[in-house]
Tab-separated table of C-alpha atoms and ligand atoms in Angstrom:
chain	number	residue	atom	x	y	z
A	378	MET	CA	45.285	-140.062	80.149
A	379	ARG	CA	45.902	-140.407	84.063
A	380	ARG	CA	42.624	-139.837	85.153
A	381	ALA	CA	42.476	-138.629	89.068
A	382	MET	CA	40.217	-137.545	91.379
A	383	VAL	CA	41.309	-135.121	93.779
A	384	ILE	CA	38.319	-134.285	96.904
A	385	ASP	CA	39.155	-130.734	98.958
A	386	THR	CA	38.091	-131.862	102.558
A	387	ARG	CA	37.884	-128.327	103.600
A	388	ARG	CA	35.170	-127.770	101.236
A	389	CYS	CA	33.253	-131.003	102.231
A	390	VAL	CA	30.050	-130.186	104.731
A	391	GLY	CA	29.263	-134.124	104.100
A	392	CYS	CA	26.031	-133.696	102.540
A	393	GLU	CA	26.070	-137.460	101.331
A	394	ALA	CA	24.534	-135.489	97.976
A	395	CYS	CA	27.702	-137.505	95.869
A	396	VAL	CA	26.437	-141.141	97.560
A	397	VAL	CA	22.759	-140.482	96.337
A	398	ALA	CA	23.626	-139.048	93.306
A	399	CYS	CA	26.143	-142.256	92.398
A	400	LYS	CA	23.057	-144.516	93.197
A	401	THR	CA	20.902	-142.709	91.200
A	402	GLU	CA	22.996	-142.207	88.315
A	403	ASN	CA	24.612	-146.214	88.322
A	404	ARG	CA	21.513	-147.723	89.505
A	405	VAL	CA	23.240	-148.791	92.916
A	406	PRO	CA	21.130	-152.274	94.651
A	407	GLU	CA	19.811	-151.366	97.783
A	408	GLY	CA	22.100	-151.921	100.762
A	409	SER	CA	25.353	-151.396	98.296
A	410	TYR	CA	27.587	-148.279	98.071
A	411	ARG	CA	29.597	-147.216	94.997
A	412	ASP	CA	30.536	-143.749	97.272
A	413	TRP	CA	29.965	-143.148	100.800
A	414	VAL	CA	31.494	-140.488	103.056
A	415	THR	CA	33.591	-141.029	106.377
A	416	GLN	CA	33.663	-138.862	109.293
A	417	GLU	CA	36.808	-138.788	111.005
A	418	THR	CA	37.373	-137.200	114.052
A	419	ARG	CA	41.002	-136.565	115.847
A	420	GLY	CA	41.968	-135.449	119.252
A	421	GLU	CA	40.433	-134.861	122.145
A	422	TYR	CA	37.593	-132.311	123.495
A	423	PRO	CA	37.438	-129.453	123.323
A	424	SER	CA	40.485	-129.790	120.970
A	425	LEU	CA	38.734	-131.743	117.778
A	426	GLU	CA	39.349	-131.824	114.379
A	427	LEU	CA	36.739	-133.241	112.086
A	428	ILE	CA	37.692	-134.522	108.287
A	429	LEU	CA	35.163	-135.342	105.740
A	430	ARG	CA	35.991	-137.707	103.374
A	431	SER	CA	33.420	-138.504	100.023
A	432	GLN	CA	35.366	-142.084	99.347
A	433	ARG	CA	34.748	-144.416	96.758
A	434	CYS	CA	37.321	-147.303	94.636
A	435	ASN	CA	40.675	-145.401	94.566
A	436	HIS	CA	41.505	-146.880	90.742
A	437	CYS	CA	44.524	-147.743	92.366
A	438	SER	CA	47.852	-148.183	89.682
A	439	ASN	CA	48.728	-150.844	92.093
A	440	ALA	CA	45.601	-152.773	92.270
A	441	PRO	CA	45.076	-156.260	94.028
A	442	CYS	CA	41.957	-156.394	92.735
A	443	VAL	CA	43.192	-156.547	89.234
A	444	SER	CA	46.575	-159.103	89.988
A	445	ASN	CA	44.231	-161.269	92.205
A	446	CYS	CA	41.120	-161.104	89.753
A	447	PRO	CA	41.447	-165.190	88.490
A	448	VAL	CA	39.455	-164.655	84.982
A	449	GLY	CA	40.795	-160.737	83.556
A	450	ALA	CA	37.280	-159.448	84.661
A	451	SER	CA	39.160	-156.692	86.601
A	452	PHE	CA	41.218	-154.695	84.643
A	453	TYR	CA	42.999	-151.522	84.146
A	454	ARG	CA	41.248	-149.291	81.036
A	455	GLY	CA	44.405	-147.759	80.608
A	456	ASP	CA	42.824	-144.070	80.877
A	457	GLY	CA	43.951	-144.529	85.087
A	458	THR	CA	41.018	-146.269	85.827
A	459	VAL	CA	40.224	-149.696	87.049
A	460	GLN	CA	36.932	-151.238	85.454
A	461	VAL	CA	35.179	-154.553	85.672
A	462	ASP	CA	33.775	-156.594	82.974
A	463	ARG	CA	30.762	-158.200	84.078
A	464	ASP	CA	30.537	-161.107	81.139
A	465	LEU	CA	33.839	-162.467	82.641
A	466	CYS	CA	33.154	-162.002	86.739
A	467	THR	CA	32.681	-164.920	88.306
A	468	GLY	CA	31.548	-163.895	91.710
A	469	CYS	CA	34.467	-165.292	93.115
A	470	ARG	CA	35.047	-161.911	95.263
A	471	ALA	CA	38.714	-162.745	95.371
A	472	CYS	CA	38.769	-158.770	94.414
A	473	LEU	CA	36.689	-158.195	97.393
A	474	GLU	CA	39.242	-159.815	99.440
A	475	SER	CA	41.746	-158.137	98.045
A	476	CYS	CA	40.490	-154.334	98.564
A	477	PRO	CA	42.194	-152.703	101.254
A	478	TYR	CA	38.709	-150.062	101.044
A	479	GLY	CA	35.951	-152.349	100.738
A	480	ALA	CA	35.300	-150.386	97.483
A	481	ARG	CA	33.244	-153.687	95.554
A	482	TYR	CA	29.974	-155.098	96.593
A	483	VAL	CA	28.084	-157.820	94.842
A	484	THR	CA	24.953	-157.252	92.864
A	485	PRO	CA	21.649	-158.957	93.140
A	486	GLU	CA	22.632	-160.562	89.971
A	487	GLY	CA	25.935	-162.148	90.951
A	488	PHE	CA	28.804	-160.444	89.488
A	489	VAL	CA	31.051	-157.643	91.344
A	490	ASP	CA	30.444	-154.214	90.602
A	491	LYS	CA	32.009	-150.758	91.728
A	492	CYS	CA	32.646	-147.261	91.216
A	493	THR	CA	33.412	-146.978	87.676
A	494	LEU	CA	34.804	-142.977	87.995
A	495	CYS	CA	31.409	-142.579	85.695
A	496	VAL	CA	33.714	-143.017	82.971
A	497	HIS	CA	30.222	-143.418	80.226
A	498	ARG	CA	29.873	-139.851	81.432
A	499	LEU	CA	33.855	-138.415	81.039
A	500	ASP	CA	33.875	-140.345	77.785
A	501	GLU	CA	31.200	-137.620	76.440
A	502	GLY	CA	33.214	-134.888	77.915
A	503	LYS	CA	30.134	-135.202	81.357
A	504	PRO	CA	31.846	-134.440	84.787
A	505	THR	CA	31.033	-137.649	87.260
A	506	ALA	CA	27.729	-137.750	88.928
A	507	CYS	CA	29.268	-136.689	92.279
A	508	GLN	CA	31.132	-133.927	91.114
A	509	GLU	CA	28.287	-132.454	89.036
A	510	VAL	CA	25.877	-132.658	91.955
A	511	CYS	CA	28.772	-131.804	94.928
A	512	PRO	CA	27.110	-127.963	96.525
A	513	THR	CA	30.707	-126.920	97.265
A	514	GLY	CA	32.597	-127.940	94.576
A	515	ALA	CA	34.877	-130.243	96.873
A	516	ILE	CA	35.102	-132.948	93.972
A	517	ALA	CA	37.800	-132.242	91.092
A	518	VAL	CA	37.998	-135.274	88.412
A	519	GLY	CA	40.536	-134.800	85.482
A	520	ASP	CA	43.600	-135.861	84.208
A	521	LEU	CA	47.063	-135.614	85.937
A	522	ASP	CA	48.569	-135.710	82.292
A	523	ASP	CA	47.426	-132.262	81.912
A	524	PRO	CA	49.293	-129.740	83.855
A	525	THR	CA	46.201	-127.241	83.718
A	526	SER	CA	43.730	-129.872	85.198
A	527	LEU	CA	42.141	-128.940	88.196
A	528	VAL	CA	43.268	-132.199	89.544
A	529	SER	CA	46.788	-130.982	88.826
A	530	LEU	CA	46.317	-127.627	90.386
A	531	ARG	CA	44.656	-128.885	93.525
A	532	LEU	CA	47.983	-131.478	93.988
A	533	ARG	CA	50.180	-129.104	93.199
A	534	ARG	CA	49.026	-127.116	96.591
A	535	GLY	CA	50.835	-129.847	98.169
A	536	ASP	CA	49.592	-131.415	101.205
A	537	SER	CA	47.398	-134.133	99.698
A	538	SER	CA	47.013	-137.593	101.508
A	539	VAL	CA	45.382	-141.205	99.930
A	540	VAL	CA	43.764	-143.234	102.405
A	541	ALA	CA	45.550	-146.400	103.653
A	542	PRO	CA	48.972	-145.707	101.744
A	543	GLU	CA	50.356	-148.691	103.773
A	544	ALA	CA	48.450	-151.160	102.069
A	545	GLY	CA	50.788	-150.116	99.076
A	546	THR	CA	48.177	-149.741	96.332
A	547	HIS	CA	48.682	-146.360	95.115
A	548	PRO	CA	45.363	-144.948	94.674
A	549	ASN	CA	44.441	-142.036	92.725
A	550	VAL	CA	42.091	-140.705	94.595
A	551	TYR	CA	43.599	-137.488	96.735
A	552	TYR	CA	42.309	-135.752	99.589
A	553	VAL	CA	44.199	-132.195	100.107
A	554	ARG	CA	43.232	-129.851	102.925
B	546	MET	CA	42.557	-148.054	116.531
B	547	HIS	CA	43.891	-144.685	117.766
B	548	PRO	CA	42.198	-143.931	121.052
B	549	HIS	CA	41.632	-140.344	119.852
B	550	ILE	CA	40.263	-140.936	116.163
B	551	GLU	CA	36.689	-141.804	115.857
B	552	ILE	CA	35.153	-143.048	112.565
B	553	ASP	CA	31.946	-142.751	111.367
B	554	SER	CA	30.346	-143.036	107.486
B	555	THR	CA	27.631	-143.573	105.317
B	556	ARG	CA	28.124	-147.600	105.150
B	557	LEU	CA	28.663	-148.089	109.136
B	558	ALA	CA	25.674	-146.487	109.464
B	559	ALA	CA	23.761	-148.945	106.996
B	560	HIS	CA	26.020	-152.257	108.777
B	561	LEU	CA	27.981	-152.564	105.734
B	562	VAL	CA	31.973	-152.403	106.989
B	563	ALA	CA	33.098	-155.833	108.385
B	564	GLU	CA	30.475	-158.271	106.331
B	565	ARG	CA	32.264	-161.517	105.683
B	566	VAL	CA	32.893	-161.912	102.321
B	567	TRP	CA	33.936	-165.816	102.346
B	568	GLY	CA	31.922	-168.208	104.231
B	569	TRP	CA	32.342	-171.708	105.121
B	570	GLU	CA	32.725	-172.875	101.213
B	571	VAL	CA	36.185	-171.448	101.069
B	572	PRO	CA	37.794	-172.832	104.092
B	573	VAL	CA	36.049	-176.381	103.063
B	574	TYR	CA	37.946	-176.085	99.801
B	575	LEU	CA	41.185	-175.139	101.066
B	576	PHE	CA	41.117	-178.284	103.369
B	577	LEU	CA	40.082	-180.709	101.278
B	578	GLY	CA	42.577	-179.313	98.317
B	579	GLY	CA	45.286	-179.119	101.498
B	580	LEU	CA	44.131	-183.077	102.019
B	581	VAL	CA	44.373	-184.197	98.389
B	582	ALA	CA	47.780	-182.393	98.052
B	583	GLY	CA	49.334	-184.223	101.326
B	584	LEU	CA	47.897	-188.027	100.228
B	585	MET	CA	49.616	-187.358	96.790
B	586	ILE	CA	52.647	-186.195	98.506
B	587	ALA	CA	52.179	-189.334	100.672
B	588	VAL	CA	51.784	-191.872	98.333
B	589	SER	CA	53.980	-190.330	95.735
B	590	ALA	CA	56.885	-190.005	98.387
B	591	ALA	CA	56.396	-193.837	99.519
B	592	ILE	CA	56.794	-194.712	95.961
B	593	LEU	CA	59.792	-193.049	94.924
B	594	THR	CA	61.384	-194.100	98.420
B	595	LEU	CA	60.314	-197.351	98.903
B	596	GLY	CA	59.291	-198.642	95.523
B	597	LYS	CA	55.572	-199.270	93.971
B	598	GLU	CA	55.908	-202.789	95.638
B	599	ARG	CA	55.841	-201.492	99.156
B	600	ALA	CA	52.420	-199.671	98.122
B	601	THR	CA	49.963	-200.941	100.472
B	602	LYS	CA	45.842	-201.049	100.341
B	603	ALA	CA	45.596	-197.952	102.256
B	604	MET	CA	47.725	-196.259	99.717
B	605	ARG	CA	46.148	-197.381	96.775
B	606	LEU	CA	42.975	-196.621	98.626
B	607	GLY	CA	43.990	-193.259	99.536
B	608	LEU	CA	44.980	-192.985	95.457
B	609	LEU	CA	41.339	-193.470	94.554
B	610	ALA	CA	39.837	-190.855	97.291
B	611	ALA	CA	41.736	-188.301	96.113
B	612	PRO	CA	40.060	-186.938	92.844
B	613	VAL	CA	36.700	-187.671	94.860
B	614	LEU	CA	37.577	-185.288	97.788
B	615	LEU	CA	39.177	-182.785	94.945
B	616	SER	CA	35.933	-183.126	93.180
B	617	LEU	CA	34.480	-182.216	96.233
B	618	GLY	CA	36.730	-179.630	97.230
B	619	MET	CA	35.965	-177.691	93.886
B	620	GLY	CA	32.254	-178.228	94.450
B	621	SER	CA	32.518	-176.445	97.275
B	622	LEU	CA	34.152	-173.621	95.434
B	623	PHE	CA	31.447	-173.803	92.885
B	624	LEU	CA	29.106	-173.299	95.616
B	625	ASP	CA	30.961	-170.062	96.764
B	626	LEU	CA	30.845	-168.282	93.234
B	627	THR	CA	28.042	-165.583	93.108
B	628	TYR	CA	27.991	-166.086	89.050
B	629	LYS	CA	27.617	-169.703	88.651
B	630	LEU	CA	27.344	-169.411	84.783
B	631	HIS	CA	30.662	-168.284	84.301
B	632	VAL	CA	32.464	-170.696	85.987
B	633	PHE	CA	34.153	-171.634	82.544
B	634	ARG	CA	35.882	-168.517	82.480
B	635	PHE	CA	38.407	-169.984	85.170
B	636	TYR	CA	39.230	-172.086	81.734
B	637	THR	CA	39.793	-169.581	79.241
B	638	THR	CA	42.672	-167.928	80.610
B	639	VAL	CA	45.841	-167.847	82.449
B	640	VAL	CA	46.181	-165.159	84.777
B	641	PRO	CA	49.939	-165.432	86.102
B	642	SER	CA	49.613	-163.011	89.093
B	643	ALA	CA	46.208	-164.314	90.273
B	644	PRO	CA	46.956	-167.447	92.590
B	645	MET	CA	43.241	-168.760	91.924
B	646	SER	CA	43.946	-168.622	88.261
B	647	LEU	CA	46.928	-170.659	88.699
B	648	GLY	CA	45.279	-173.150	91.162
B	649	SER	CA	42.513	-173.710	88.816
B	650	TRP	CA	44.920	-175.287	86.207
B	651	VAL	CA	46.867	-176.981	88.816
B	652	LEU	CA	43.841	-178.613	89.646
B	653	MET	CA	43.173	-179.505	86.230
B	654	LEU	CA	47.041	-181.301	85.719
B	655	VAL	CA	46.337	-182.983	88.957
B	656	TYR	CA	43.603	-185.379	87.862
B	657	PRO	CA	45.506	-186.830	85.203
B	658	VAL	CA	48.437	-187.588	86.876
B	659	GLN	CA	45.917	-188.927	89.764
B	660	LEU	CA	44.429	-191.673	87.526
B	661	ALA	CA	47.319	-192.392	85.849
B	662	LEU	CA	48.612	-193.578	89.341
B	663	ILE	CA	45.709	-194.932	90.557
B	664	LEU	CA	46.068	-197.260	87.087
B	665	ALA	CA	49.921	-197.683	88.099
B	666	LEU	CA	48.566	-199.243	91.282
B	667	PRO	CA	44.946	-200.344	91.443
B	668	HIS	CA	43.265	-201.357	94.243
B	669	SER	CA	42.131	-205.225	93.734
B	670	MET	CA	38.411	-204.115	94.148
B	671	LEU	CA	39.148	-202.060	90.942
B	672	ASP	CA	40.537	-205.074	88.716
B	673	PRO	CA	37.132	-206.710	87.369
B	674	TYR	CA	36.217	-203.303	86.185
B	675	LEU	CA	39.436	-202.500	84.643
B	676	ALA	CA	39.643	-206.096	82.662
B	677	ARG	CA	36.180	-204.968	81.665
B	678	VAL	CA	37.572	-202.055	79.355
B	679	PRO	CA	40.523	-203.789	77.450
B	680	GLN	CA	41.325	-200.297	75.778
B	681	LEU	CA	42.417	-199.143	79.341
B	682	ALA	CA	45.257	-202.161	79.424
B	683	ALA	CA	47.710	-200.414	76.862
B	684	VAL	CA	47.391	-196.816	79.560
B	685	ARG	CA	47.653	-199.220	82.404
B	686	ALA	CA	51.046	-201.090	80.943
B	687	TRP	CA	52.369	-197.214	80.098
B	688	ALA	CA	51.687	-196.123	83.758
B	689	GLU	CA	52.823	-199.169	85.290
B	690	ARG	CA	56.464	-198.492	83.326
B	691	ASN	CA	56.256	-194.718	83.996
B	692	VAL	CA	55.158	-195.059	87.917
B	693	GLY	CA	58.134	-193.472	88.594
B	694	ALA	CA	57.714	-189.964	86.485
B	695	LEU	CA	53.950	-190.708	87.558
B	696	ALA	CA	55.526	-190.286	91.207
B	697	LEU	CA	57.540	-187.321	90.980
B	698	ALA	CA	54.758	-185.214	88.731
B	699	GLY	CA	52.403	-186.525	91.605
B	700	LEU	CA	54.688	-185.027	94.305
B	701	GLY	CA	55.397	-181.810	92.232
B	702	LEU	CA	51.778	-181.315	92.008
B	703	GLY	CA	50.988	-182.201	95.456
B	704	VAL	CA	53.373	-179.858	96.727
B	705	ALA	CA	52.292	-176.967	94.558
B	706	LEU	CA	48.392	-177.468	95.353
B	707	GLY	CA	49.403	-177.303	99.110
B	708	ILE	CA	50.904	-174.260	98.480
B	709	TYR	CA	48.524	-172.622	96.439
B	710	THR	CA	45.712	-173.517	99.096
B	711	GLY	CA	47.797	-170.676	101.356
B	712	VAL	CA	49.112	-168.153	98.591
B	713	LEU	CA	45.460	-168.013	97.963
B	714	LEU	CA	45.013	-165.936	101.212
B	715	SER	CA	48.404	-164.347	101.136
B	716	ALA	CA	48.251	-162.809	97.867
B	717	THR	CA	45.257	-160.627	99.533
B	718	VAL	CA	46.251	-157.263	100.027
B	719	ALA	CA	43.421	-156.183	101.966
B	720	ARG	CA	43.525	-158.761	105.167
B	721	PRO	CA	46.480	-157.969	107.878
B	722	LEU	CA	46.439	-161.648	108.907
B	723	TRP	CA	46.811	-163.463	105.972
B	724	SER	CA	49.777	-160.848	104.751
B	725	SER	CA	52.715	-163.719	105.641
B	726	GLY	CA	54.747	-165.881	102.757
B	727	ALA	CA	54.655	-168.351	106.008
B	728	LEU	CA	51.097	-169.068	104.990
B	729	GLY	CA	51.641	-171.264	101.938
B	730	PHE	CA	54.186	-173.199	103.523
B	731	LEU	CA	51.987	-173.257	106.683
B	732	PHE	CA	49.235	-175.032	104.505
B	733	LEU	CA	51.522	-177.124	102.908
B	734	ALA	CA	52.379	-178.883	106.007
B	735	SER	CA	49.230	-178.771	107.482
B	736	GLY	CA	47.558	-180.074	104.153
B	737	SER	CA	50.986	-182.972	104.182
B	738	SER	CA	49.968	-183.630	107.844
B	739	THR	CA	46.571	-184.356	107.222
B	740	GLY	CA	47.109	-186.357	103.829
B	741	VAL	CA	49.332	-188.796	106.250
B	742	ALA	CA	46.495	-188.879	108.957
B	743	LEU	CA	43.932	-190.247	106.242
B	744	LEU	CA	46.020	-192.706	105.519
B	745	MET	CA	46.776	-193.925	109.182
B	746	ILE	CA	43.091	-194.288	109.630
B	747	ALA	CA	42.659	-196.736	106.775
B	748	GLU	CA	46.412	-198.429	106.892
B	749	ARG	CA	46.591	-201.823	108.416
B	750	ASP	CA	50.254	-202.236	108.124
B	751	HIS	CA	52.075	-201.873	111.550
B	752	ALA	CA	55.356	-200.939	110.128
B	753	MET	CA	53.687	-198.847	107.477
B	754	ASN	CA	52.304	-197.022	110.264
B	755	ALA	CA	54.830	-196.598	112.527
B	756	LEU	CA	56.237	-194.786	109.410
B	757	PHE	CA	53.480	-192.467	108.533
B	758	ALA	CA	53.432	-191.479	112.652
B	759	LYS	CA	57.124	-190.681	112.202
B	760	ALA	CA	56.602	-188.439	109.376
B	761	ASP	CA	53.426	-186.914	110.755
B	762	ILE	CA	55.443	-186.043	113.901
B	763	VAL	CA	57.930	-183.736	111.279
B	764	LEU	CA	55.049	-182.074	109.935
B	765	ILE	CA	53.359	-181.311	113.315
B	766	THR	CA	56.817	-180.189	114.241
B	767	LEU	CA	57.360	-178.381	111.175
B	768	GLU	CA	53.704	-177.041	111.366
B	769	LEU	CA	54.359	-175.828	114.950
B	770	LEU	CA	57.325	-173.818	113.497
B	771	LEU	CA	55.417	-171.819	110.670
B	772	ILE	CA	52.088	-171.034	113.028
B	773	GLY	CA	55.082	-169.422	115.234
B	774	SER	CA	56.805	-167.863	112.642
B	775	TRP	CA	53.801	-166.685	111.215
B	776	ILE	CA	52.290	-165.205	114.320
B	777	VAL	CA	55.861	-163.547	115.535
B	778	GLY	CA	55.933	-161.976	111.917
B	779	LEU	CA	52.911	-160.344	112.232
B	780	ALA	CA	53.552	-159.013	115.957
B	781	THR	CA	56.310	-157.442	114.947
B	782	GLN	CA	55.118	-156.001	111.358
B	783	GLY	CA	53.487	-153.316	113.014
B	784	PRO	CA	49.890	-152.047	114.897
B	785	LEU	CA	47.340	-153.369	112.403
B	786	TYR	CA	49.126	-156.766	111.917
B	787	ARG	CA	49.649	-156.991	115.642
B	788	GLU	CA	45.743	-156.487	116.027
B	789	ALA	CA	45.367	-159.342	113.381
B	790	ALA	CA	47.843	-161.667	115.474
B	791	THR	CA	45.927	-160.774	118.539
B	792	LEU	CA	42.491	-162.134	117.291
B	793	LEU	CA	43.773	-165.686	117.528
B	794	ILE	CA	46.142	-165.179	120.833
B	795	LYS	CA	43.876	-164.174	123.189
B	796	GLY	CA	40.867	-162.572	121.194
B	797	PRO	CA	37.389	-164.282	119.853
B	798	TYR	CA	39.250	-166.909	117.783
B	799	ALA	CA	42.107	-167.844	120.508
B	800	PRO	CA	39.847	-171.044	121.816
B	801	ALA	CA	39.662	-172.376	118.597
B	802	PHE	CA	42.801	-171.652	117.891
B	803	VAL	CA	44.666	-171.928	120.503
B	804	GLY	CA	42.437	-174.775	122.352
B	805	VAL	CA	41.227	-177.107	119.345
B	806	VAL	CA	43.935	-176.069	116.279
B	807	VAL	CA	47.298	-175.987	118.377
B	808	PHE	CA	46.691	-178.283	120.998
B	809	GLY	CA	43.954	-180.625	120.087
B	810	GLY	CA	44.879	-181.100	116.548
B	811	LEU	CA	49.001	-180.537	116.649
B	812	LEU	CA	50.339	-181.044	120.044
B	813	VAL	CA	47.757	-184.001	121.875
B	814	PRO	CA	48.417	-186.224	118.359
B	815	ALA	CA	52.123	-185.565	118.011
B	816	ALA	CA	52.535	-186.655	121.962
B	817	LEU	CA	50.015	-189.582	121.024
B	818	GLU	CA	52.068	-190.729	118.055
B	819	THR	CA	55.098	-190.424	120.133
B	820	LEU	CA	54.102	-192.367	122.987
B	821	SER	CA	52.654	-195.216	120.709
B	822	LEU	CA	56.185	-194.782	118.573
B	823	ARG	CA	57.472	-195.950	122.015
B	824	GLY	CA	55.339	-198.553	122.888
B	825	LYS	CA	53.441	-196.717	125.628
B	826	ALA	CA	50.422	-196.171	124.297
B	827	LEU	CA	48.219	-197.969	121.772
B	828	HIS	CA	48.149	-196.842	118.022
B	829	SER	CA	44.711	-195.224	118.052
B	830	ARG	CA	42.645	-194.440	115.120
B	831	TRP	CA	41.517	-191.504	116.977
B	832	THR	CA	44.559	-189.556	116.838
B	833	PRO	CA	44.913	-189.049	113.025
B	834	ALA	CA	41.373	-188.085	113.230
B	835	LEU	CA	42.223	-185.276	115.726
B	836	VAL	CA	45.035	-184.187	113.049
B	837	LEU	CA	42.104	-184.288	110.323
B	838	ALA	CA	39.636	-181.730	112.733
B	839	GLY	CA	42.069	-179.813	113.589
B	840	GLY	CA	43.393	-179.275	109.980
B	841	LEU	CA	39.805	-178.512	108.952
B	842	ILE	CA	39.127	-176.121	112.190
B	843	LEU	CA	42.559	-173.945	111.125
B	844	ARG	CA	41.740	-173.116	107.850
B	845	PHE	CA	38.280	-172.106	109.296
B	846	VAL	CA	39.743	-169.991	111.919
B	847	ILE	CA	42.460	-168.532	109.412
B	848	VAL	CA	39.709	-167.762	106.377
B	849	TYR	CA	37.203	-166.236	109.223
B	850	ALA	CA	39.397	-164.759	111.563
B	851	GLY	CA	41.728	-162.800	108.812
B	852	GLN	CA	38.005	-161.040	107.338
B	853	ASP	CA	37.730	-159.224	111.158
B	854	VAL	CA	40.809	-157.278	110.380
B	855	GLY	CA	41.196	-154.557	107.665
B	856	PHE	CA	43.167	-151.309	106.607
B	857	VAL	CA	39.913	-148.829	107.053
B	858	THR	CA	37.111	-148.724	109.612
B	859	GLY	CA	34.698	-146.627	107.742
C	1166	LIG	S1	40.228	-149.302	95.314
C	1166	LIG	FE1	39.623	-151.454	95.886
C	1166	LIG	S2	38.422	-152.158	93.667
C	1166	LIG	FE2	39.454	-149.734	93.335
C	1166	LIG	S3	41.569	-150.444	92.382
C	1166	LIG	FE3	41.464	-150.510	94.340
C	1166	LIG	S4	41.816	-152.130	95.282
C	1166	LIG	FE4	40.821	-152.217	93.438
C	1167	LIG	S1	34.372	-161.666	91.584
C	1167	LIG	FE1	34.701	-161.112	89.379
C	1167	LIG	S2	36.029	-159.338	89.259
C	1167	LIG	FE2	36.393	-160.234	91.641
C	1167	LIG	S3	37.945	-161.263	91.217
C	1167	LIG	FE3	36.323	-162.907	90.824
C	1167	LIG	S4	35.864	-162.499	88.899
C	1167	LIG	FE4	37.459	-160.913	89.069
């Protein structure tokens, strides 16, 4: 199984419901975010283009947060996601320094946390909290190994991109337009 | 950033982007680690090339200082951990891909070699204490017999420790400023130079001081070359890397980097050491003190500036 997220930026209206849903579902501490919405404006007036992206940990296939974690607390779960084992984490923050997307934060208790791709929900057959609440259906989560999954279908449309591919991390959160 | 792209985000609105992750503890740790690496390299090299009989009082003192300085450095890293209870986790696993894991194990190997070297070349002030622990006599005899092998181990571990302090930064992918293989060697050269500088402050033997000064000039020259290759490498790697390098050359860190580190911590001491070797200036303890201060500021500048430029802005 290769879990991935494919976000249709043409559907996204930037309502930030995903941000609120994630904060509630995962009890994300005040001042920290597991997901956030980026609003990118390109061009010059009057010819402007607006791209909205709901962003989070990219569950990278070549994750520097995993390779640089000195205790193995950051790990590949084997389903395409990257997770943090809080029972191992020392709070050295080598992973925060290694993540090109700033996807991680330190909890008030001192360990590191980030988007889990809501695997606790996916494992029960439920959608992620952000996917469930998105009013326009911009967010799709599924298995890339399954050619009939919504993520595979969306990616087959072509014209997909990832954030900062130049960082070489091979993200598994894709954006289609 | 591209002039025609504007970014706004949830996190920017909450002022969460560009927060510094690592504070003063990390540069202090990297400085002390490099200094200890330098002490081990300098003393081990002196034993191997000149023989243990030529080991001076300053070198013996340097050996004694090494584990203390290393412990201070590790203490600083401990302060940096936000989940301190789990510090023991560093020693329940080895993660070959993580420099911080390999470095923690190198640190554990460094201590016994340092202690064995101290026993092989004890400082006179230690003698009365050593005599009181007869069990140590056998260890001491063993260390004295194997001083060559111990110096070789000290040299190897010193080099590993020195390189590690730089690779710790360059292995992180997210910081363009640190993204250079030159950093490991730069920190090794700088650590060696600060180790030699600390010995020069304590050294009374004129001939040995001259030897240290010569070694330091070579190390400073190497450092300047490595800084050059690092900066030129970044400047030719792409816009983001150029932006990172610019921070040091003409950005907010330029006074500290160009003024304090390159000028005050490398060029001025190298010039003063050259003049004193030619008999045109008196040997002063201020010269090695400049090298030490430059080494400390170098690490602060690199760690802080490195966190100011990243791949995403929103
Ligand atoms: S986005 Fe960051 S935290 Fe998530 S897997 Fe990639 S490098 Fe790690
Ligand atoms: S903060 Fe925790 S998860 Fe991150 S690198 Fe350190 S030990 Fe690993």
